[in-house]
Amino acid sequence: LEMYGGEAEERYEETGILWTVEPPQAGRPSFYQPVIVGNRIYVASSPAFLVCYDKLTGKRLWTRDSGPWEFITAEERAKSPELFVKIDPKAKRFKELAESFGGSPGERAELGGLFEELLSLLQKVDPVKYAPPGKGQEPGLVSQPISDGKLIYTLSYLGIAACHDLDGKVKWKTLENEGPQWKHGY
């Protein structure tokens, strides 16, 4: 994880580090502090990724995407089939790329481009349900993951709450987007 401060002179520790990683991110880079449960580290990454690493080796064990395209209904598909001819392959590629992410600038750029295209297309499906995130919000664009030692919970700036077990199996997820977040912040 790349970490930086507010001042150009600020530095972080560079010695004695066991491993470093580049989590998948799309759009503006953002992630919160990791949560450690047993021998695993869980990190939430923008826009709605949950990534699990082995604590000792840094090996990525899995990545889960909880993007807004996960909440498309049959009614939305029936109403706008021409949009889903474009949405479906982009969403599939986005998920594949996130799950196989190797950290290259090209992969990051492709994820970012796909994310922006998907958001734009989904707004044509339903401009309120798939409202874009507010511009310039800080701090960060993802929420701190939390755990009770059995489950991992996340809430993204897209209005998506999700619960996974420690092996990445989705227990539940919901999209509770009330429109542009600038109205109410986080």
Short mmCIF file of N, CA and C in Angstrom, two decimals:
data_model
loop_
_atom_site.label_atom_id
_atom_site.label_comp_id
_atom_site.label_asym_id
_atom_site.label_seq_id
_atom_site.Cartn_x
_atom_site.Cartn_y
_atom_site.Cartn_z
N LEU A 1 0.84 -1.17 0.00
CA LEU A 1 0.00 0.00 0.00
C LEU A 1 0.88 1.23 0.00
N GLU A 2 0.63 2.16 -0.86
CA GLU A 2 1.40 3.39 -0.88
C GLU A 2 0.82 4.33 0.16
N MET A 3 1.66 4.84 1.03
CA MET A 3 1.19 5.74 2.06
C MET A 3 1.96 7.04 1.96
N TYR A 4 1.29 8.14 2.19
CA TYR A 4 1.94 9.43 2.09
C TYR A 4 1.27 10.39 3.05
N GLY A 5 1.97 11.49 3.33
CA GLY A 5 1.45 12.49 4.25
C GLY A 5 1.06 13.74 3.51
N GLY A 6 0.73 14.75 4.27
CA GLY A 6 0.28 16.00 3.70
C GLY A 6 1.41 16.92 3.28
N GLU A 7 2.63 16.71 3.78
CA GLU A 7 3.77 17.56 3.47
C GLU A 7 4.75 16.80 2.58
N ALA A 8 5.39 17.52 1.68
CA ALA A 8 6.33 16.89 0.75
C ALA A 8 7.49 16.21 1.47
N GLU A 9 7.89 16.74 2.62
CA GLU A 9 9.03 16.18 3.34
C GLU A 9 8.67 14.97 4.18
N GLU A 10 7.40 14.71 4.37
CA GLU A 10 7.01 13.58 5.21
C GLU A 10 7.47 12.27 4.59
N ARG A 11 7.99 11.38 5.41
CA ARG A 11 8.47 10.09 4.96
C ARG A 11 7.85 9.00 5.83
N TYR A 12 7.84 7.82 5.31
CA TYR A 12 7.38 6.68 6.07
C TYR A 12 8.53 5.68 6.19
N GLU A 13 8.39 4.75 7.09
CA GLU A 13 9.42 3.75 7.35
C GLU A 13 9.69 2.94 6.08
N GLU A 14 10.95 2.74 5.76
CA GLU A 14 11.31 1.99 4.56
C GLU A 14 12.18 0.77 4.86
N THR A 15 12.49 0.52 6.12
CA THR A 15 13.32 -0.63 6.46
C THR A 15 12.51 -1.58 7.35
N GLY A 16 12.86 -2.84 7.29
CA GLY A 16 12.19 -3.83 8.13
C GLY A 16 10.78 -4.17 7.68
N ILE A 17 10.44 -3.84 6.46
CA ILE A 17 9.09 -4.12 5.93
C ILE A 17 9.11 -5.52 5.34
N LEU A 18 8.21 -6.37 5.78
CA LEU A 18 8.18 -7.76 5.34
C LEU A 18 7.68 -7.88 3.88
N TRP A 19 6.67 -7.11 3.52
CA TRP A 19 6.15 -7.15 2.16
C TRP A 19 5.32 -5.91 1.88
N THR A 20 5.12 -5.62 0.61
CA THR A 20 4.24 -4.53 0.18
C THR A 20 3.36 -5.05 -0.95
N VAL A 21 2.22 -4.42 -1.16
CA VAL A 21 1.29 -4.83 -2.21
C VAL A 21 0.70 -3.61 -2.90
N GLU A 22 0.15 -3.83 -4.08
CA GLU A 22 -0.62 -2.84 -4.83
C GLU A 22 -2.04 -3.38 -4.94
N PRO A 23 -2.96 -2.94 -4.09
CA PRO A 23 -4.33 -3.46 -4.22
C PRO A 23 -5.01 -2.91 -5.47
N PRO A 24 -5.97 -3.64 -6.01
CA PRO A 24 -6.70 -3.11 -7.16
C PRO A 24 -7.47 -1.86 -6.74
N GLN A 25 -7.50 -0.88 -7.63
CA GLN A 25 -8.24 0.35 -7.40
C GLN A 25 -8.75 0.84 -8.73
N ALA A 26 -9.88 1.51 -8.71
CA ALA A 26 -10.43 2.09 -9.93
C ALA A 26 -10.80 3.54 -9.64
N GLY A 27 -10.50 4.39 -10.57
CA GLY A 27 -10.77 5.80 -10.34
C GLY A 27 -9.73 6.36 -9.39
N ARG A 28 -10.16 7.21 -8.52
CA ARG A 28 -9.26 7.85 -7.56
C ARG A 28 -8.77 6.84 -6.53
N PRO A 29 -7.45 6.70 -6.34
CA PRO A 29 -6.95 5.71 -5.39
C PRO A 29 -7.38 6.01 -3.96
N SER A 30 -7.84 5.00 -3.28
CA SER A 30 -8.25 5.17 -1.90
C SER A 30 -8.36 3.81 -1.24
N PHE A 31 -7.82 3.69 -0.04
CA PHE A 31 -7.99 2.50 0.77
C PHE A 31 -7.75 2.87 2.22
N TYR A 32 -8.28 2.08 3.10
CA TYR A 32 -8.15 2.35 4.53
C TYR A 32 -7.21 1.36 5.18
N GLN A 33 -6.98 1.57 6.45
CA GLN A 33 -6.07 0.70 7.18
C GLN A 33 -6.60 -0.73 7.16
N PRO A 34 -5.68 -1.66 7.10
CA PRO A 34 -6.09 -3.06 7.07
C PRO A 34 -6.67 -3.52 8.40
N VAL A 35 -7.48 -4.56 8.31
CA VAL A 35 -8.00 -5.24 9.48
C VAL A 35 -7.33 -6.61 9.51
N ILE A 36 -6.78 -6.98 10.63
CA ILE A 36 -6.12 -8.28 10.76
C ILE A 36 -7.02 -9.21 11.55
N VAL A 37 -7.30 -10.37 10.96
CA VAL A 37 -8.06 -11.42 11.64
C VAL A 37 -7.27 -12.72 11.45
N GLY A 38 -6.74 -13.25 12.54
CA GLY A 38 -5.93 -14.46 12.45
C GLY A 38 -4.71 -14.24 11.59
N ASN A 39 -4.51 -15.09 10.59
CA ASN A 39 -3.33 -14.98 9.72
C ASN A 39 -3.64 -14.26 8.41
N ARG A 40 -4.71 -13.46 8.41
CA ARG A 40 -5.12 -12.76 7.19
C ARG A 40 -5.25 -11.26 7.44
N ILE A 41 -5.02 -10.51 6.37
CA ILE A 41 -5.21 -9.07 6.40
C ILE A 41 -6.25 -8.72 5.35
N TYR A 42 -7.23 -7.91 5.74
CA TYR A 42 -8.32 -7.50 4.85
C TYR A 42 -8.22 -5.99 4.62
N VAL A 43 -8.29 -5.59 3.35
CA VAL A 43 -8.20 -4.18 2.98
C VAL A 43 -9.37 -3.84 2.07
N ALA A 44 -10.04 -2.72 2.36
CA ALA A 44 -11.06 -2.19 1.47
C ALA A 44 -10.38 -1.20 0.53
N SER A 45 -10.68 -1.29 -0.76
CA SER A 45 -10.04 -0.47 -1.77
C SER A 45 -11.10 0.10 -2.70
N SER A 46 -10.85 1.30 -3.21
CA SER A 46 -11.80 2.01 -4.04
C SER A 46 -11.99 1.30 -5.39
N PRO A 47 -13.21 1.20 -5.91
CA PRO A 47 -14.42 1.79 -5.40
C PRO A 47 -15.17 0.93 -4.38
N ALA A 48 -15.19 -0.39 -4.55
CA ALA A 48 -15.93 -1.25 -3.62
C ALA A 48 -15.30 -2.64 -3.57
N PHE A 49 -13.98 -2.67 -3.48
CA PHE A 49 -13.26 -3.94 -3.40
C PHE A 49 -12.98 -4.30 -1.95
N LEU A 50 -12.99 -5.59 -1.66
CA LEU A 50 -12.46 -6.13 -0.42
C LEU A 50 -11.39 -7.13 -0.83
N VAL A 51 -10.16 -6.93 -0.32
CA VAL A 51 -9.03 -7.76 -0.72
C VAL A 51 -8.46 -8.44 0.52
N CYS A 52 -8.15 -9.72 0.39
CA CYS A 52 -7.61 -10.51 1.49
C CYS A 52 -6.19 -10.95 1.14
N TYR A 53 -5.27 -10.74 2.10
CA TYR A 53 -3.87 -11.12 1.94
C TYR A 53 -3.44 -12.05 3.07
N ASP A 54 -2.47 -12.91 2.78
CA ASP A 54 -1.82 -13.69 3.82
C ASP A 54 -0.95 -12.74 4.63
N LYS A 55 -1.09 -12.77 5.93
CA LYS A 55 -0.40 -11.82 6.80
C LYS A 55 1.13 -11.96 6.73
N LEU A 56 1.63 -13.16 6.61
CA LEU A 56 3.08 -13.35 6.64
C LEU A 56 3.77 -13.17 5.30
N THR A 57 3.07 -13.51 4.20
CA THR A 57 3.72 -13.47 2.89
C THR A 57 3.27 -12.32 2.00
N GLY A 58 2.09 -11.75 2.28
CA GLY A 58 1.54 -10.71 1.41
C GLY A 58 0.86 -11.27 0.18
N LYS A 59 0.79 -12.59 0.06
CA LYS A 59 0.12 -13.20 -1.10
C LYS A 59 -1.36 -12.86 -1.04
N ARG A 60 -1.86 -12.36 -2.18
CA ARG A 60 -3.29 -12.06 -2.24
C ARG A 60 -4.04 -13.38 -2.33
N LEU A 61 -4.99 -13.57 -1.43
CA LEU A 61 -5.78 -14.79 -1.40
C LEU A 61 -7.05 -14.65 -2.24
N TRP A 62 -7.64 -13.47 -2.21
CA TRP A 62 -8.82 -13.23 -3.04
C TRP A 62 -9.17 -11.74 -3.06
N THR A 63 -9.96 -11.36 -4.07
CA THR A 63 -10.52 -10.01 -4.20
C THR A 63 -12.00 -10.16 -4.49
N ARG A 64 -12.80 -9.37 -3.82
CA ARG A 64 -14.24 -9.36 -4.07
C ARG A 64 -14.66 -7.95 -4.49
N ASP A 65 -15.49 -7.89 -5.50
CA ASP A 65 -16.02 -6.62 -6.00
C ASP A 65 -17.49 -6.53 -5.63
N SER A 66 -17.87 -5.41 -5.05
CA SER A 66 -19.29 -5.16 -4.74
C SER A 66 -19.73 -3.90 -5.46
N GLY A 67 -19.47 -3.85 -6.77
CA GLY A 67 -19.83 -2.68 -7.55
C GLY A 67 -21.33 -2.58 -7.76
N PRO A 68 -21.80 -1.42 -8.19
CA PRO A 68 -23.24 -1.21 -8.38
C PRO A 68 -23.86 -2.13 -9.42
N TRP A 69 -23.05 -2.63 -10.37
CA TRP A 69 -23.57 -3.55 -11.40
C TRP A 69 -24.01 -4.87 -10.80
N GLU A 70 -23.65 -5.13 -9.55
CA GLU A 70 -24.08 -6.33 -8.85
C GLU A 70 -25.56 -6.25 -8.44
N PHE A 71 -26.17 -5.08 -8.59
CA PHE A 71 -27.53 -4.85 -8.11
C PHE A 71 -28.53 -4.62 -9.24
N ILE A 72 -28.16 -4.97 -10.44
CA ILE A 72 -29.04 -4.81 -11.60
C ILE A 72 -30.20 -5.79 -11.48
N THR A 73 -31.41 -5.30 -11.75
CA THR A 73 -32.60 -6.14 -11.64
C THR A 73 -33.06 -6.63 -13.01
N ALA A 74 -33.89 -7.65 -13.00
CA ALA A 74 -34.47 -8.17 -14.25
C ALA A 74 -35.33 -7.10 -14.92
N GLU A 75 -36.01 -6.29 -14.12
CA GLU A 75 -36.85 -5.22 -14.66
C GLU A 75 -36.01 -4.18 -15.39
N GLU A 76 -34.85 -3.85 -14.81
CA GLU A 76 -33.97 -2.88 -15.46
C GLU A 76 -33.44 -3.44 -16.78
N ARG A 77 -33.11 -4.73 -16.79
CA ARG A 77 -32.65 -5.37 -18.02
C ARG A 77 -33.73 -5.35 -19.10
N ALA A 78 -34.95 -5.66 -18.70
CA ALA A 78 -36.05 -5.70 -19.66
C ALA A 78 -36.36 -4.31 -20.22
N LYS A 79 -36.21 -3.29 -19.39
CA LYS A 79 -36.53 -1.92 -19.79
C LYS A 79 -35.49 -1.33 -20.74
N SER A 80 -34.21 -1.72 -20.57
CA SER A 80 -33.13 -1.12 -21.36
C SER A 80 -32.16 -2.18 -21.89
N PRO A 81 -32.63 -3.13 -22.68
CA PRO A 81 -31.74 -4.21 -23.13
C PRO A 81 -30.55 -3.71 -23.93
N GLU A 82 -30.72 -2.62 -24.68
CA GLU A 82 -29.62 -2.09 -25.49
C GLU A 82 -28.45 -1.61 -24.62
N LEU A 83 -28.73 -1.14 -23.41
CA LEU A 83 -27.66 -0.70 -22.52
C LEU A 83 -26.87 -1.88 -21.97
N PHE A 84 -27.57 -2.98 -21.73
CA PHE A 84 -26.90 -4.13 -21.13
C PHE A 84 -26.02 -4.90 -22.10
N VAL A 85 -26.21 -4.65 -23.39
CA VAL A 85 -25.28 -5.20 -24.39
C VAL A 85 -23.89 -4.57 -24.16
N LYS A 86 -23.87 -3.33 -23.67
CA LYS A 86 -22.61 -2.64 -23.37
C LYS A 86 -22.16 -2.89 -21.93
N ILE A 87 -23.10 -2.87 -20.99
CA ILE A 87 -22.78 -2.99 -19.56
C ILE A 87 -22.21 -4.36 -19.22
N ASP A 88 -22.86 -5.42 -19.66
CA ASP A 88 -22.47 -6.78 -19.23
C ASP A 88 -21.01 -7.13 -19.54
N PRO A 89 -20.51 -6.92 -20.77
CA PRO A 89 -19.11 -7.28 -21.01
C PRO A 89 -18.13 -6.40 -20.23
N LYS A 90 -18.49 -5.14 -20.02
CA LYS A 90 -17.61 -4.24 -19.25
C LYS A 90 -17.57 -4.67 -17.78
N ALA A 91 -18.72 -5.02 -17.21
CA ALA A 91 -18.77 -5.47 -15.82
C ALA A 91 -18.01 -6.78 -15.65
N LYS A 92 -18.14 -7.67 -16.63
CA LYS A 92 -17.41 -8.94 -16.57
C LYS A 92 -15.90 -8.70 -16.61
N ARG A 93 -15.45 -7.84 -17.51
CA ARG A 93 -14.02 -7.53 -17.61
C ARG A 93 -13.52 -6.84 -16.34
N PHE A 94 -14.32 -5.93 -15.78
CA PHE A 94 -13.95 -5.23 -14.55
C PHE A 94 -13.69 -6.23 -13.43
N LYS A 95 -14.60 -7.17 -13.26
CA LYS A 95 -14.47 -8.19 -12.20
C LYS A 95 -13.25 -9.07 -12.45
N GLU A 96 -13.06 -9.52 -13.69
CA GLU A 96 -11.90 -10.35 -14.03
C GLU A 96 -10.59 -9.62 -13.73
N LEU A 97 -10.52 -8.37 -14.14
CA LEU A 97 -9.30 -7.59 -13.95
C LEU A 97 -9.03 -7.35 -12.47
N ALA A 98 -10.07 -7.06 -11.70
CA ALA A 98 -9.90 -6.84 -10.25
C ALA A 98 -9.39 -8.11 -9.58
N GLU A 99 -9.92 -9.25 -9.96
CA GLU A 99 -9.55 -10.51 -9.32
C GLU A 99 -8.15 -10.98 -9.70
N SER A 100 -7.66 -10.57 -10.87
CA SER A 100 -6.33 -10.99 -11.31
C SER A 100 -5.31 -9.85 -11.23
N PHE A 101 -5.68 -8.75 -10.65
CA PHE A 101 -4.87 -7.52 -10.64
C PHE A 101 -3.43 -7.78 -10.20
N GLY A 102 -2.48 -7.33 -11.02
CA GLY A 102 -1.07 -7.51 -10.72
C GLY A 102 -0.36 -6.24 -10.31
N GLY A 103 -1.05 -5.10 -10.37
CA GLY A 103 -0.46 -3.85 -9.90
C GLY A 103 0.13 -2.97 -10.97
N SER A 104 -0.04 -3.31 -12.24
CA SER A 104 0.58 -2.50 -13.29
C SER A 104 -0.23 -1.23 -13.54
N PRO A 105 0.45 -0.17 -14.01
CA PRO A 105 -0.26 1.07 -14.36
C PRO A 105 -1.32 0.84 -15.44
N GLY A 106 -1.04 -0.06 -16.38
CA GLY A 106 -2.02 -0.36 -17.43
C GLY A 106 -3.30 -0.97 -16.87
N GLU A 107 -3.13 -1.90 -15.92
CA GLU A 107 -4.30 -2.52 -15.29
C GLU A 107 -5.10 -1.47 -14.51
N ARG A 108 -4.39 -0.62 -13.78
CA ARG A 108 -5.06 0.43 -13.00
C ARG A 108 -5.83 1.37 -13.92
N ALA A 109 -5.21 1.75 -15.05
CA ALA A 109 -5.87 2.64 -16.00
C ALA A 109 -7.10 1.97 -16.61
N GLU A 110 -6.97 0.69 -16.94
CA GLU A 110 -8.12 -0.02 -17.52
C GLU A 110 -9.26 -0.13 -16.51
N LEU A 111 -8.93 -0.46 -15.27
CA LEU A 111 -9.97 -0.52 -14.23
C LEU A 111 -10.66 0.83 -14.09
N GLY A 112 -9.88 1.91 -14.05
CA GLY A 112 -10.46 3.25 -13.91
C GLY A 112 -11.36 3.61 -15.07
N GLY A 113 -10.92 3.29 -16.29
CA GLY A 113 -11.74 3.58 -17.47
C GLY A 113 -13.03 2.79 -17.48
N LEU A 114 -12.94 1.50 -17.17
CA LEU A 114 -14.14 0.66 -17.12
C LEU A 114 -15.11 1.16 -16.06
N PHE A 115 -14.59 1.55 -14.90
CA PHE A 115 -15.44 2.05 -13.82
C PHE A 115 -16.22 3.29 -14.27
N GLU A 116 -15.54 4.24 -14.88
CA GLU A 116 -16.21 5.46 -15.35
C GLU A 116 -17.25 5.14 -16.42
N GLU A 117 -16.92 4.25 -17.35
CA GLU A 117 -17.87 3.86 -18.40
C GLU A 117 -19.09 3.17 -17.80
N LEU A 118 -18.86 2.27 -16.85
CA LEU A 118 -19.98 1.56 -16.22
C LEU A 118 -20.89 2.51 -15.45
N LEU A 119 -20.30 3.44 -14.69
CA LEU A 119 -21.13 4.40 -13.97
C LEU A 119 -21.97 5.24 -14.92
N SER A 120 -21.37 5.66 -16.02
CA SER A 120 -22.08 6.47 -17.00
C SER A 120 -23.26 5.69 -17.61
N LEU A 121 -23.03 4.43 -17.95
CA LEU A 121 -24.10 3.60 -18.52
C LEU A 121 -25.19 3.31 -17.50
N LEU A 122 -24.80 3.03 -16.26
CA LEU A 122 -25.80 2.73 -15.23
C LEU A 122 -26.67 3.94 -14.91
N GLN A 123 -26.12 5.14 -15.04
CA GLN A 123 -26.93 6.34 -14.80
C GLN A 123 -28.05 6.46 -15.83
N LYS A 124 -27.83 5.92 -17.01
CA LYS A 124 -28.89 5.91 -18.03
C LYS A 124 -29.98 4.91 -17.67
N VAL A 125 -29.62 3.88 -16.90
CA VAL A 125 -30.60 2.89 -16.45
C VAL A 125 -31.46 3.49 -15.35
N ASP A 126 -30.82 4.10 -14.34
CA ASP A 126 -31.55 4.73 -13.22
C ASP A 126 -30.63 5.78 -12.60
N PRO A 127 -30.91 7.08 -12.86
CA PRO A 127 -30.01 8.13 -12.40
C PRO A 127 -29.96 8.33 -10.87
N VAL A 128 -30.95 7.86 -10.15
CA VAL A 128 -30.92 7.98 -8.69
C VAL A 128 -30.24 6.76 -8.07
N LYS A 129 -30.69 5.58 -8.44
CA LYS A 129 -30.12 4.36 -7.88
C LYS A 129 -28.63 4.27 -8.15
N TYR A 130 -28.21 4.69 -9.33
CA TYR A 130 -26.81 4.61 -9.72
C TYR A 130 -26.16 5.99 -9.78
N ALA A 131 -26.54 6.87 -8.86
CA ALA A 131 -26.00 8.23 -8.82
C ALA A 131 -24.49 8.18 -8.62
N PRO A 132 -23.76 9.08 -9.28
CA PRO A 132 -22.30 9.08 -9.12
C PRO A 132 -21.92 9.61 -7.75
N PRO A 133 -20.73 9.25 -7.30
CA PRO A 133 -20.27 9.78 -6.01
C PRO A 133 -20.03 11.27 -6.09
N GLY A 134 -20.11 11.94 -4.94
CA GLY A 134 -19.82 13.37 -4.87
C GLY A 134 -18.37 13.65 -5.23
N LYS A 135 -18.13 14.76 -5.83
CA LYS A 135 -16.76 15.14 -6.23
C LYS A 135 -16.03 15.77 -5.05
N GLY A 136 -14.76 15.44 -4.92
CA GLY A 136 -13.90 16.09 -3.94
C GLY A 136 -14.13 15.70 -2.49
N GLN A 137 -14.83 14.60 -2.25
CA GLN A 137 -15.06 14.20 -0.87
C GLN A 137 -13.79 13.63 -0.26
N GLU A 138 -13.55 13.94 0.97
CA GLU A 138 -12.42 13.40 1.73
C GLU A 138 -12.93 13.09 3.12
N PRO A 139 -12.35 12.22 3.89
CA PRO A 139 -11.13 11.51 3.57
C PRO A 139 -11.42 10.21 2.86
N GLY A 140 -10.81 10.04 1.75
CA GLY A 140 -10.90 8.77 1.04
C GLY A 140 -12.25 8.49 0.44
N LEU A 141 -12.31 7.41 -0.30
CA LEU A 141 -13.54 7.04 -0.98
C LEU A 141 -14.05 5.67 -0.58
N VAL A 142 -13.39 5.01 0.31
CA VAL A 142 -13.87 3.73 0.82
C VAL A 142 -13.93 3.83 2.34
N SER A 143 -14.67 2.95 2.94
CA SER A 143 -14.80 2.98 4.38
C SER A 143 -13.93 1.91 5.03
N GLN A 144 -13.56 2.17 6.26
CA GLN A 144 -12.76 1.24 7.04
C GLN A 144 -13.50 -0.09 7.16
N PRO A 145 -12.88 -1.21 6.74
CA PRO A 145 -13.54 -2.49 6.96
C PRO A 145 -13.51 -2.79 8.46
N ILE A 146 -14.51 -3.51 8.93
CA ILE A 146 -14.55 -3.92 10.33
C ILE A 146 -14.85 -5.41 10.39
N SER A 147 -14.49 -6.02 11.50
CA SER A 147 -14.71 -7.46 11.65
C SER A 147 -15.08 -7.78 13.08
N ASP A 148 -15.90 -8.81 13.24
CA ASP A 148 -16.21 -9.35 14.56
C ASP A 148 -15.41 -10.64 14.79
N GLY A 149 -14.43 -10.89 13.92
CA GLY A 149 -13.61 -12.10 14.01
C GLY A 149 -14.18 -13.26 13.22
N LYS A 150 -15.41 -13.13 12.75
CA LYS A 150 -16.04 -14.18 11.95
C LYS A 150 -16.45 -13.67 10.57
N LEU A 151 -16.77 -12.39 10.50
CA LEU A 151 -17.24 -11.77 9.28
C LEU A 151 -16.52 -10.45 9.07
N ILE A 152 -16.47 -9.99 7.81
CA ILE A 152 -15.89 -8.70 7.45
C ILE A 152 -17.01 -7.85 6.85
N TYR A 153 -17.13 -6.61 7.33
CA TYR A 153 -18.17 -5.70 6.87
C TYR A 153 -17.53 -4.49 6.20
N THR A 154 -18.11 -4.05 5.08
CA THR A 154 -17.64 -2.86 4.39
C THR A 154 -18.83 -2.00 4.00
N LEU A 155 -18.56 -0.70 3.85
CA LEU A 155 -19.55 0.25 3.35
C LEU A 155 -18.80 1.18 2.42
N SER A 156 -19.16 1.17 1.14
CA SER A 156 -18.43 2.00 0.17
C SER A 156 -19.13 3.34 -0.01
N TYR A 157 -18.42 4.28 -0.59
CA TYR A 157 -18.97 5.60 -0.88
C TYR A 157 -20.06 5.54 -1.95
N LEU A 158 -20.23 4.39 -2.58
CA LEU A 158 -21.28 4.20 -3.57
C LEU A 158 -22.60 3.83 -2.93
N GLY A 159 -22.64 3.74 -1.59
CA GLY A 159 -23.85 3.35 -0.88
C GLY A 159 -24.02 1.84 -0.80
N ILE A 160 -22.93 1.11 -0.94
CA ILE A 160 -22.99 -0.35 -0.94
C ILE A 160 -22.44 -0.89 0.37
N ALA A 161 -23.28 -1.59 1.11
CA ALA A 161 -22.86 -2.27 2.33
C ALA A 161 -22.75 -3.75 1.99
N ALA A 162 -21.69 -4.39 2.51
CA ALA A 162 -21.47 -5.80 2.20
C ALA A 162 -20.92 -6.53 3.41
N CYS A 163 -21.23 -7.81 3.48
CA CYS A 163 -20.72 -8.68 4.53
C CYS A 163 -20.19 -9.94 3.87
N HIS A 164 -18.93 -10.28 4.21
CA HIS A 164 -18.28 -11.49 3.68
C HIS A 164 -17.80 -12.34 4.84
N ASP A 165 -17.74 -13.64 4.64
CA ASP A 165 -17.07 -14.46 5.65
C ASP A 165 -15.57 -14.32 5.43
N LEU A 166 -14.78 -14.92 6.29
CA LEU A 166 -13.33 -14.73 6.24
C LEU A 166 -12.68 -15.34 5.00
N ASP A 167 -13.43 -16.19 4.28
CA ASP A 167 -12.93 -16.79 3.03
C ASP A 167 -13.45 -16.07 1.80
N GLY A 168 -14.15 -14.94 2.00
CA GLY A 168 -14.61 -14.13 0.88
C GLY A 168 -15.99 -14.47 0.35
N LYS A 169 -16.68 -15.41 0.96
CA LYS A 169 -18.03 -15.75 0.52
C LYS A 169 -18.98 -14.62 0.96
N VAL A 170 -19.78 -14.14 0.00
CA VAL A 170 -20.73 -13.07 0.30
C VAL A 170 -21.84 -13.62 1.18
N LYS A 171 -22.06 -12.98 2.31
CA LYS A 171 -23.18 -13.32 3.18
C LYS A 171 -24.39 -12.48 2.81
N TRP A 172 -24.14 -11.20 2.57
CA TRP A 172 -25.18 -10.30 2.07
C TRP A 172 -24.52 -9.03 1.55
N LYS A 173 -25.24 -8.33 0.68
CA LYS A 173 -24.84 -6.99 0.25
C LYS A 173 -26.07 -6.24 -0.21
N THR A 174 -26.01 -4.94 -0.04
CA THR A 174 -27.16 -4.11 -0.37
C THR A 174 -26.70 -2.76 -0.92
N LEU A 175 -27.49 -2.21 -1.81
CA LEU A 175 -27.23 -0.89 -2.37
C LEU A 175 -28.27 0.05 -1.76
N GLU A 176 -27.80 0.99 -0.96
CA GLU A 176 -28.68 1.95 -0.29
C GLU A 176 -28.30 3.36 -0.72
N ASN A 177 -28.33 3.60 -2.01
CA ASN A 177 -27.90 4.89 -2.54
C ASN A 177 -29.08 5.85 -2.53
N GLU A 178 -28.96 6.92 -1.76
CA GLU A 178 -30.03 7.91 -1.69
C GLU A 178 -29.80 9.08 -2.62
N GLY A 179 -28.88 8.92 -3.55
CA GLY A 179 -28.59 10.00 -4.48
C GLY A 179 -27.21 10.57 -4.21
N PRO A 180 -26.87 11.69 -4.83
CA PRO A 180 -25.53 12.25 -4.68
C PRO A 180 -25.14 12.44 -3.21
N GLN A 181 -23.97 11.92 -2.85
CA GLN A 181 -23.55 11.93 -1.45
C GLN A 181 -23.21 13.32 -0.94
N TRP A 182 -23.08 14.31 -1.81
CA TRP A 182 -22.75 15.64 -1.31
C TRP A 182 -23.87 16.19 -0.44
N LYS A 183 -25.07 15.62 -0.54
CA LYS A 183 -26.18 16.11 0.29
C LYS A 183 -25.96 15.81 1.75
N HIS A 184 -25.43 14.63 2.03
CA HIS A 184 -25.32 14.18 3.42
C HIS A 184 -23.93 13.72 3.80
N GLY A 185 -22.97 13.74 2.91
CA GLY A 185 -21.63 13.25 3.22
C GLY A 185 -21.66 11.77 3.51
N TYR A 186 -20.77 11.31 4.38
CA TYR A 186 -20.70 9.90 4.70
C TYR A 186 -21.64 9.54 5.82
#
